[in-house]
CSV table of C-alpha atoms in Angstrom, one decimal:
chain,number,residue,atom,x,y,z
A,1315,UNK,CA,81.9,100.9,96.0
A,1316,UNK,CA,79.8,98.8,98.4
A,1317,UNK,CA,81.8,97.2,101.2
A,1318,UNK,CA,81.0,93.9,102.9
A,1319,UNK,CA,79.4,95.9,105.7
A,1320,UNK,CA,77.4,98.0,103.3
A,1321,UNK,CA,75.9,101.2,104.8
A,1322,UNK,CA,72.1,101.5,105.0
A,1323,UNK,CA,70.4,102.8,101.9
A,1324,UNK,CA,69.9,106.5,102.5
A,1325,UNK,CA,66.4,106.3,101.1
A,1326,UNK,CA,65.5,103.5,103.6
A,1327,UNK,CA,67.0,105.5,106.4
A,1328,UNK,CA,65.1,108.7,105.4
A,1329,UNK,CA,61.8,106.8,105.2
A,1330,UNK,CA,62.1,105.6,108.8
A,1331,UNK,CA,61.5,109.2,109.8
A,1332,UNK,CA,64.9,109.5,111.5
A,1333,UNK,CA,65.1,113.0,113.1
A,1334,UNK,CA,68.9,113.1,113.7
A,1335,UNK,CA,71.5,112.6,111.1
A,1336,UNK,CA,73.7,109.5,111.8
A,1337,UNK,CA,77.3,110.4,112.6
A,1338,UNK,CA,78.7,108.9,109.4
A,1339,UNK,CA,76.9,111.4,107.3
A,1340,UNK,CA,77.9,114.5,109.3
A,1341,UNK,CA,80.4,116.7,107.3
A,1342,UNK,CA,83.2,118.5,109.0
A,1343,UNK,CA,82.2,122.1,109.7
A,1344,UNK,CA,84.5,123.5,107.0
A,1345,UNK,CA,82.7,121.4,104.3
A,1346,UNK,CA,79.1,122.1,105.3
A,1347,UNK,CA,76.8,124.2,103.1
A,1348,UNK,CA,76.1,126.7,105.8
A,1349,UNK,CA,74.0,129.7,104.7
A,1350,UNK,CA,76.8,132.0,105.8
A,1351,UNK,CA,79.5,130.1,103.9
A,1352,UNK,CA,79.5,132.6,101.0
A,1353,UNK,CA,78.6,136.2,100.4
A,1354,UNK,CA,74.9,135.7,99.4
A,1355,UNK,CA,74.4,138.9,97.4
A,1356,UNK,CA,77.6,138.4,95.4
A,1357,UNK,CA,76.7,134.8,94.6
A,1358,UNK,CA,73.2,135.6,93.6
A,1359,UNK,CA,74.5,138.0,91.0
A,1360,UNK,CA,76.4,135.1,89.3
A,1361,UNK,CA,74.8,132.4,87.2
A,1362,UNK,CA,76.2,129.6,85.0
A,1363,UNK,CA,76.3,130.6,81.4
A,1364,UNK,CA,73.7,129.3,78.9
A,1365,UNK,CA,74.9,128.4,75.4
A,1366,UNK,CA,72.6,127.9,72.5
A,1367,UNK,CA,74.1,125.3,70.2
A,1368,UNK,CA,71.6,125.9,67.4
A,1369,UNK,CA,73.8,128.8,66.2
A,1370,UNK,CA,77.3,127.3,65.6
A,1371,UNK,CA,79.2,130.6,65.2
A,1372,UNK,CA,77.8,132.2,68.3
A,1373,UNK,CA,78.0,128.9,70.2
A,1374,UNK,CA,81.8,128.7,69.5
A,1375,UNK,CA,82.4,132.1,71.1
A,1376,UNK,CA,80.1,131.4,74.0
A,1377,UNK,CA,81.7,128.0,74.7
A,1378,UNK,CA,85.2,129.5,74.7
A,1379,UNK,CA,84.2,132.2,77.2
A,1380,UNK,CA,82.3,129.7,79.4
A,1381,UNK,CA,85.2,127.2,79.5
A,1382,UNK,CA,87.7,129.9,80.3
A,1383,UNK,CA,85.6,131.6,83.0
A,1384,UNK,CA,83.5,128.8,84.5
A,1385,UNK,CA,84.4,125.3,83.4
A,1386,UNK,CA,80.6,124.6,83.4
A,1387,UNK,CA,77.7,125.8,81.3
A,1388,UNK,CA,74.2,124.9,80.3
A,1389,UNK,CA,73.5,124.0,76.7
A,1390,UNK,CA,70.1,124.4,74.9
A,1391,UNK,CA,69.4,123.8,71.3
A,1392,UNK,CA,71.5,120.6,71.7
A,1393,UNK,CA,69.4,118.2,69.7
A,1394,UNK,CA,68.6,115.7,72.5
A,1395,UNK,CA,64.8,115.5,72.5
A,1396,UNK,CA,63.0,116.8,75.6
A,1397,UNK,CA,60.9,113.6,75.6
A,1398,UNK,CA,64.1,111.5,76.0
A,1399,UNK,CA,65.3,113.7,78.9
A,1400,UNK,CA,62.0,113.3,80.6
A,1401,UNK,CA,62.0,109.5,79.9
A,1402,UNK,CA,65.4,109.1,81.6
A,1403,UNK,CA,64.4,111.1,84.7
A,1404,UNK,CA,61.1,109.2,84.8
A,1405,UNK,CA,62.8,105.8,84.6
A,1406,UNK,CA,65.2,106.8,87.4
A,1407,UNK,CA,62.4,108.0,89.6
A,1408,UNK,CA,60.4,104.8,89.0
A,1409,UNK,CA,63.4,102.7,90.0
A,1410,UNK,CA,63.9,104.6,93.3
A,1411,UNK,CA,60.2,104.5,94.1
A,1412,UNK,CA,60.1,100.7,93.7
A,1413,UNK,CA,60.1,98.3,96.6
A,1414,UNK,CA,63.5,97.8,98.2
A,1415,UNK,CA,63.6,94.0,97.4
A,1416,UNK,CA,63.3,94.8,93.7
A,1417,UNK,CA,66.1,97.4,93.9
A,1418,UNK,CA,68.4,95.1,95.8
A,1419,UNK,CA,68.4,92.5,93.1
A,1420,UNK,CA,70.5,95.0,91.1
A,1421,UNK,CA,72.8,96.0,93.9
A,1422,UNK,CA,76.5,96.7,93.3
A,1423,UNK,CA,78.8,93.7,93.6
A,1424,UNK,CA,81.5,94.6,96.1
A,1425,UNK,CA,83.9,92.1,94.6
A,1426,UNK,CA,84.0,94.2,91.4
A,1427,UNK,CA,85.7,97.1,93.1
A,1428,UNK,CA,85.2,100.9,93.0
A,1429,UNK,CA,82.4,102.2,90.7
A,1430,UNK,CA,80.9,98.7,90.3
A,1431,UNK,CA,77.8,98.8,88.2
A,1432,UNK,CA,74.4,98.8,89.9
A,1433,UNK,CA,72.5,100.1,92.8
A,1434,UNK,CA,74.7,101.6,95.6
A,1435,UNK,CA,75.1,104.1,98.3
A,1436,UNK,CA,78.8,104.4,98.7
A,1437,UNK,CA,81.5,104.9,96.0
A,1438,UNK,CA,84.7,105.6,97.9
A,1439,UNK,CA,87.1,102.8,99.0
A,1440,UNK,CA,88.1,104.7,102.1
A,1441,UNK,CA,86.1,103.4,105.0
A,1442,UNK,CA,86.9,106.6,107.0
A,1443,UNK,CA,85.3,109.0,104.6
A,1444,UNK,CA,82.1,110.8,105.5
A,1445,UNK,CA,79.2,109.3,103.6
A,1446,UNK,CA,77.2,111.3,101.1
A,1447,UNK,CA,73.4,111.6,101.6
A,1448,UNK,CA,72.8,109.8,98.3
A,1449,UNK,CA,71.8,106.5,96.7
A,1450,UNK,CA,72.6,105.9,93.0
A,1451,UNK,CA,72.4,103.5,90.1
A,1452,UNK,CA,75.5,103.4,87.9
A,1453,UNK,CA,75.2,102.0,84.4
A,1454,UNK,CA,78.2,101.0,82.2
A,1455,UNK,CA,77.1,102.1,78.8
A,1456,UNK,CA,80.1,102.4,76.5
A,1457,UNK,CA,82.0,100.9,74.8
A,1458,UNK,CA,79.2,98.7,73.7
A,1459,UNK,CA,81.2,95.6,74.7
A,1460,UNK,CA,80.7,96.5,78.4
A,1461,UNK,CA,77.1,97.5,77.9
A,1462,UNK,CA,74.9,94.7,79.4
A,1463,UNK,CA,71.3,95.8,79.9
A,1464,UNK,CA,70.7,92.5,81.9
A,1465,UNK,CA,72.5,94.3,84.8
A,1466,UNK,CA,69.8,97.1,84.7
A,1467,UNK,CA,66.3,97.1,86.2
A,1468,UNK,CA,63.8,94.8,84.5
A,1469,UNK,CA,60.7,95.9,86.5
A,1470,UNK,CA,60.4,99.4,85.1
A,1471,UNK,CA,58.8,99.3,81.7
A,1472,UNK,CA,61.1,100.6,79.0
A,1473,UNK,CA,64.0,101.3,81.4
A,1474,UNK,CA,66.7,99.4,79.5
A,1475,UNK,CA,65.7,100.8,76.1
A,1476,UNK,CA,65.6,104.3,77.5
A,1477,UNK,CA,69.1,104.1,78.9
A,1478,UNK,CA,70.5,102.7,75.6
A,1479,UNK,CA,68.8,105.5,73.6
A,1480,UNK,CA,70.0,108.2,76.1
A,1481,UNK,CA,73.6,106.8,76.1
A,1482,UNK,CA,73.9,107.0,72.3
A,1483,UNK,CA,72.3,110.5,72.1
A,1484,UNK,CA,74.5,111.9,74.9
A,1485,UNK,CA,77.7,110.4,73.3
A,1486,UNK,CA,76.9,112.3,70.1
A,1487,UNK,CA,76.4,115.5,72.1
A,1488,UNK,CA,79.6,115.0,74.1
A,1489,UNK,CA,81.7,114.5,71.0
A,1490,UNK,CA,80.1,117.6,69.3
A,1491,UNK,CA,81.0,119.6,72.4
A,1492,UNK,CA,84.6,118.3,72.5
A,1493,UNK,CA,85.0,119.4,68.9
A,1494,UNK,CA,83.8,122.9,69.7
A,1495,UNK,CA,86.1,123.0,72.8
A,1496,UNK,CA,89.1,121.9,70.8
A,1497,UNK,CA,88.4,124.4,68.0
A,1498,UNK,CA,88.1,127.2,70.6
A,1499,UNK,CA,91.7,126.6,71.5
A,1500,UNK,CA,92.8,126.5,67.8
A,1501,UNK,CA,93.4,122.8,68.1
A,1502,UNK,CA,92.2,120.4,65.4
A,1503,UNK,CA,88.5,119.8,66.1
A,1504,UNK,CA,89.1,116.1,66.9
A,1505,UNK,CA,92.0,116.8,69.1
A,1506,UNK,CA,90.5,116.2,72.6
A,1507,UNK,CA,88.4,113.2,71.2
A,1508,UNK,CA,91.6,111.7,69.8
A,1509,UNK,CA,93.5,112.3,73.1
A,1510,UNK,CA,90.8,110.6,75.1
A,1511,UNK,CA,90.6,107.7,72.7
A,1512,UNK,CA,87.9,105.0,72.9
A,1513,UNK,CA,85.2,106.5,75.1
A,1514,UNK,CA,84.2,104.8,78.4
A,1515,UNK,CA,80.8,106.1,79.3
A,1516,UNK,CA,78.9,105.7,82.6
A,1517,UNK,CA,75.5,107.0,83.4
A,1518,UNK,CA,74.8,107.6,87.1
A,1519,UNK,CA,71.3,108.3,88.3
A,1520,UNK,CA,71.5,109.8,91.8
A,1521,UNK,CA,68.7,110.1,94.3
A,1522,UNK,CA,69.0,112.5,97.2
A,1523,UNK,CA,66.3,111.8,99.9
A,1524,UNK,CA,65.0,114.5,102.2
A,1525,UNK,CA,67.5,114.9,104.9
A,1526,UNK,CA,66.6,115.5,108.6
A,1527,UNK,CA,69.5,117.9,109.2
A,1528,UNK,CA,70.5,119.2,105.7
A,1529,UNK,CA,72.8,121.8,107.2
A,1530,UNK,CA,75.1,119.0,108.5
A,1531,UNK,CA,75.2,116.8,105.3
A,1532,UNK,CA,76.0,116.9,101.6
A,1533,UNK,CA,74.4,114.9,98.9
A,1534,UNK,CA,77.7,114.9,97.1
A,1535,UNK,CA,80.9,116.4,98.5
A,1536,UNK,CA,83.0,119.0,96.8
A,1537,UNK,CA,84.9,117.5,93.8
A,1538,UNK,CA,85.9,117.9,90.2
A,1539,UNK,CA,85.1,115.0,87.9
A,1540,UNK,CA,88.0,112.7,86.9
A,1541,UNK,CA,87.3,112.1,83.2
A,1542,UNK,CA,87.1,114.4,80.2
A,1543,UNK,CA,83.5,115.9,80.3
A,1544,UNK,CA,80.3,115.3,82.2
A,1545,UNK,CA,76.8,116.0,80.9
A,1546,UNK,CA,74.2,116.4,83.6
A,1547,UNK,CA,70.4,116.8,83.8
A,1548,UNK,CA,68.4,117.6,87.0
A,1549,UNK,CA,64.8,117.4,88.1
A,1550,UNK,CA,63.0,120.6,89.2
A,1551,UNK,CA,64.2,120.5,92.8
A,1552,UNK,CA,67.7,122.0,92.6
A,1553,UNK,CA,70.7,121.4,94.8
A,1554,UNK,CA,73.7,121.5,92.5
A,1555,UNK,CA,76.3,124.2,93.2
A,1556,UNK,CA,79.6,125.1,91.4
A,1557,UNK,CA,82.6,126.8,92.9
A,1558,UNK,CA,83.3,130.2,91.2
A,1559,UNK,CA,85.8,132.7,92.6
A,1560,UNK,CA,85.6,131.1,96.1
A,1561,UNK,CA,81.8,131.2,96.2
A,1562,UNK,CA,79.3,128.4,95.8
A,1563,UNK,CA,76.9,129.3,93.0
A,1564,UNK,CA,73.6,127.5,92.8
A,1565,UNK,CA,72.8,125.9,89.4
A,1566,UNK,CA,69.0,126.1,89.1
A,1567,UNK,CA,67.5,123.4,86.8
A,1568,UNK,CA,66.9,124.6,83.3
A,1569,UNK,CA,64.0,123.0,81.5
A,1570,UNK,CA,65.4,120.8,78.7
A,1571,UNK,CA,68.9,122.2,79.3
A,1572,UNK,CA,71.9,120.0,79.9
A,1573,UNK,CA,74.7,121.1,82.2
A,1574,UNK,CA,78.2,120.6,80.7
A,1575,UNK,CA,81.0,120.1,83.4
A,1576,UNK,CA,84.6,120.1,82.3
A,1577,UNK,CA,86.6,117.3,84.0
A,1578,UNK,CA,90.2,116.9,85.0
A,1579,UNK,CA,91.6,115.2,81.9
A,1580,UNK,CA,90.4,118.1,79.8
A,1581,UNK,CA,92.2,120.5,82.2
A,1582,UNK,CA,95.4,118.4,81.7
A,1583,UNK,CA,95.0,118.3,77.9
A,1584,UNK,CA,94.4,122.0,77.6
A,1585,UNK,CA,97.4,122.8,80.0
A,1586,UNK,CA,95.0,124.5,82.4
A,1587,UNK,CA,93.6,127.0,79.9
A,1588,UNK,CA,90.3,125.4,80.7
A,1589,UNK,CA,89.8,124.2,84.2
A,1590,UNK,CA,87.6,121.4,85.5
A,1591,UNK,CA,84.7,122.6,87.6
A,1592,UNK,CA,84.5,122.0,91.3
A,1593,UNK,CA,80.9,121.2,92.3
A,1594,UNK,CA,78.8,119.6,95.0
A,1595,UNK,CA,75.2,118.7,95.8
A,1596,UNK,CA,73.4,120.1,98.8
A,1597,UNK,CA,70.3,118.5,100.3
A,1598,UNK,CA,67.0,119.7,101.8
A,1599,UNK,CA,64.5,118.5,104.4
A,1600,UNK,CA,61.4,118.5,102.3
A,1601,UNK,CA,61.9,117.1,98.8
A,1602,UNK,CA,63.8,114.3,97.2
A,1603,UNK,CA,66.0,115.3,94.2
A,1604,UNK,CA,67.1,113.3,91.2
A,1605,UNK,CA,69.9,113.9,88.7
A,1606,UNK,CA,71.4,112.0,85.8
A,1607,UNK,CA,75.1,112.4,85.1
A,1608,UNK,CA,76.8,111.0,82.0
A,1609,UNK,CA,80.6,110.7,82.2
A,1610,UNK,CA,82.8,110.7,79.1
A,1611,UNK,CA,86.1,109.2,80.1
A,1612,UNK,CA,89.3,107.6,78.6
A,1613,UNK,CA,90.1,103.9,79.0
A,1614,UNK,CA,92.1,103.1,82.1
A,1615,UNK,CA,95.2,102.2,79.9
A,1616,UNK,CA,95.1,105.6,78.1
A,1617,UNK,CA,98.0,108.0,78.7
A,1618,UNK,CA,96.8,111.6,79.0
A,1619,UNK,CA,99.2,114.3,77.9
A,1620,UNK,CA,99.1,118.0,77.5
A,1621,UNK,CA,98.6,119.2,74.0
A,1622,UNK,CA,102.1,120.4,72.8
A,1623,UNK,CA,100.5,123.2,70.9
A,1624,UNK,CA,99.4,124.8,74.2
A,1625,UNK,CA,102.9,124.7,75.7
A,1626,UNK,CA,105.4,127.5,75.2
A,1627,UNK,CA,108.2,129.3,77.0
A,1628,UNK,CA,105.7,131.7,78.4
A,1629,UNK,CA,103.2,128.9,79.2
A,1630,UNK,CA,105.2,125.8,80.3
A,1631,UNK,CA,103.6,122.5,80.8
A,1632,UNK,CA,101.6,122.5,84.1
A,1633,UNK,CA,100.8,118.9,84.6
A,1634,UNK,CA,102.6,115.6,84.4
A,1635,UNK,CA,101.4,113.0,82.0
A,1636,UNK,CA,99.2,110.4,83.6
A,1637,UNK,CA,97.9,106.9,82.9
A,1638,UNK,CA,94.1,107.4,83.4
A,1639,UNK,CA,93.7,104.1,85.4
A,1640,UNK,CA,96.3,105.4,87.9
A,1641,UNK,CA,94.4,108.6,88.2
A,1642,UNK,CA,91.1,106.8,88.9
A,1643,UNK,CA,92.7,104.6,91.6
A,1644,UNK,CA,94.1,107.7,93.3
A,1645,UNK,CA,90.7,109.4,93.1
A,1646,UNK,CA,88.8,106.5,94.7
A,1647,UNK,CA,91.4,105.7,97.4
A,1648,UNK,CA,92.1,109.3,98.5
A,1649,UNK,CA,88.7,110.7,97.9
A,1650,UNK,CA,87.8,113.7,95.8
A,1651,UNK,CA,88.0,116.8,98.2
A,1652,UNK,CA,88.0,119.6,95.7
A,1653,UNK,CA,90.8,119.3,93.1
A,1654,UNK,CA,93.5,117.6,95.2
A,1655,UNK,CA,93.9,114.8,92.7
A,1656,UNK,CA,94.7,116.9,89.7
A,1657,UNK,CA,96.8,119.3,91.9
A,1658,UNK,CA,99.0,116.3,92.7
A,1659,UNK,CA,100.1,116.3,89.1
A,1660,UNK,CA,101.2,119.9,89.1
A,1661,UNK,CA,104.8,120.4,87.9
A,1662,UNK,CA,106.8,122.6,90.2
A,1663,UNK,CA,108.0,125.6,88.1
């Protein structure tokens, strides 16, 4: 969300050659990505699973294990053409490399509230929150009634067509994955899709500029995503980390791979059998980084409930039912900070 006194664009700040990080970007010590923050040897021995979707039987078993153990995994053999992945990354890079005046024509409208579509640098409504070292462009892509390419850049050749093509392709992949995930819990394959209802999809291209003091900042603070599932691609720079067994594990880019991140509503629906993944983005002093995250979410009026098939005397319901719009409002007003928003729904046993 851009406020009336919008913060400076991070990219513009970085390009001035600033040598010290402005105070509003300095993370509290406990949130910083200090090199000593996790046992390096143990973390290095762990890596996010890779699932090949081209073999359905093997993929089902691999997805089950990855969801239960990690809440995040790479997929290959997914059917999204490598040329399309490259085109989306290229379109995003062309936007962020364009003159500032061109970019500002597509700036977020603060009157439209949190997660307004367009070019921004600040998503949270809380003015006291530490700022992420990130700029982004958020596209509202589904349902088609809210998809208006006129809100997207017109000065990058093929940009709008590429986003539409990518939106449709990633929707198909997300639905395929949700069917596999449902089946892995012995639910009807369409169960999670049906529980989510009409899909609301946003595509967010994030640009993380080189940071003068990367040990003090984060590109994106620790959080779990609020919706059902997120599909993410990166460039070759790296910087994404997921939390596993109390350690931050780097997620190196995988050529033509797509990272699948389970989000909070899937954790609620599965009664915690599958947990949403806590992740963050770190920054570096030398190279800009770009990522493209596609969010697959319910409508704000949708009531999200735990699957009754996954509730028993031995495994009572863990989370209260929630109207998704209420969940989103809480997320944006309180801020993410790990999993505090889904933890607020825990039923005291």
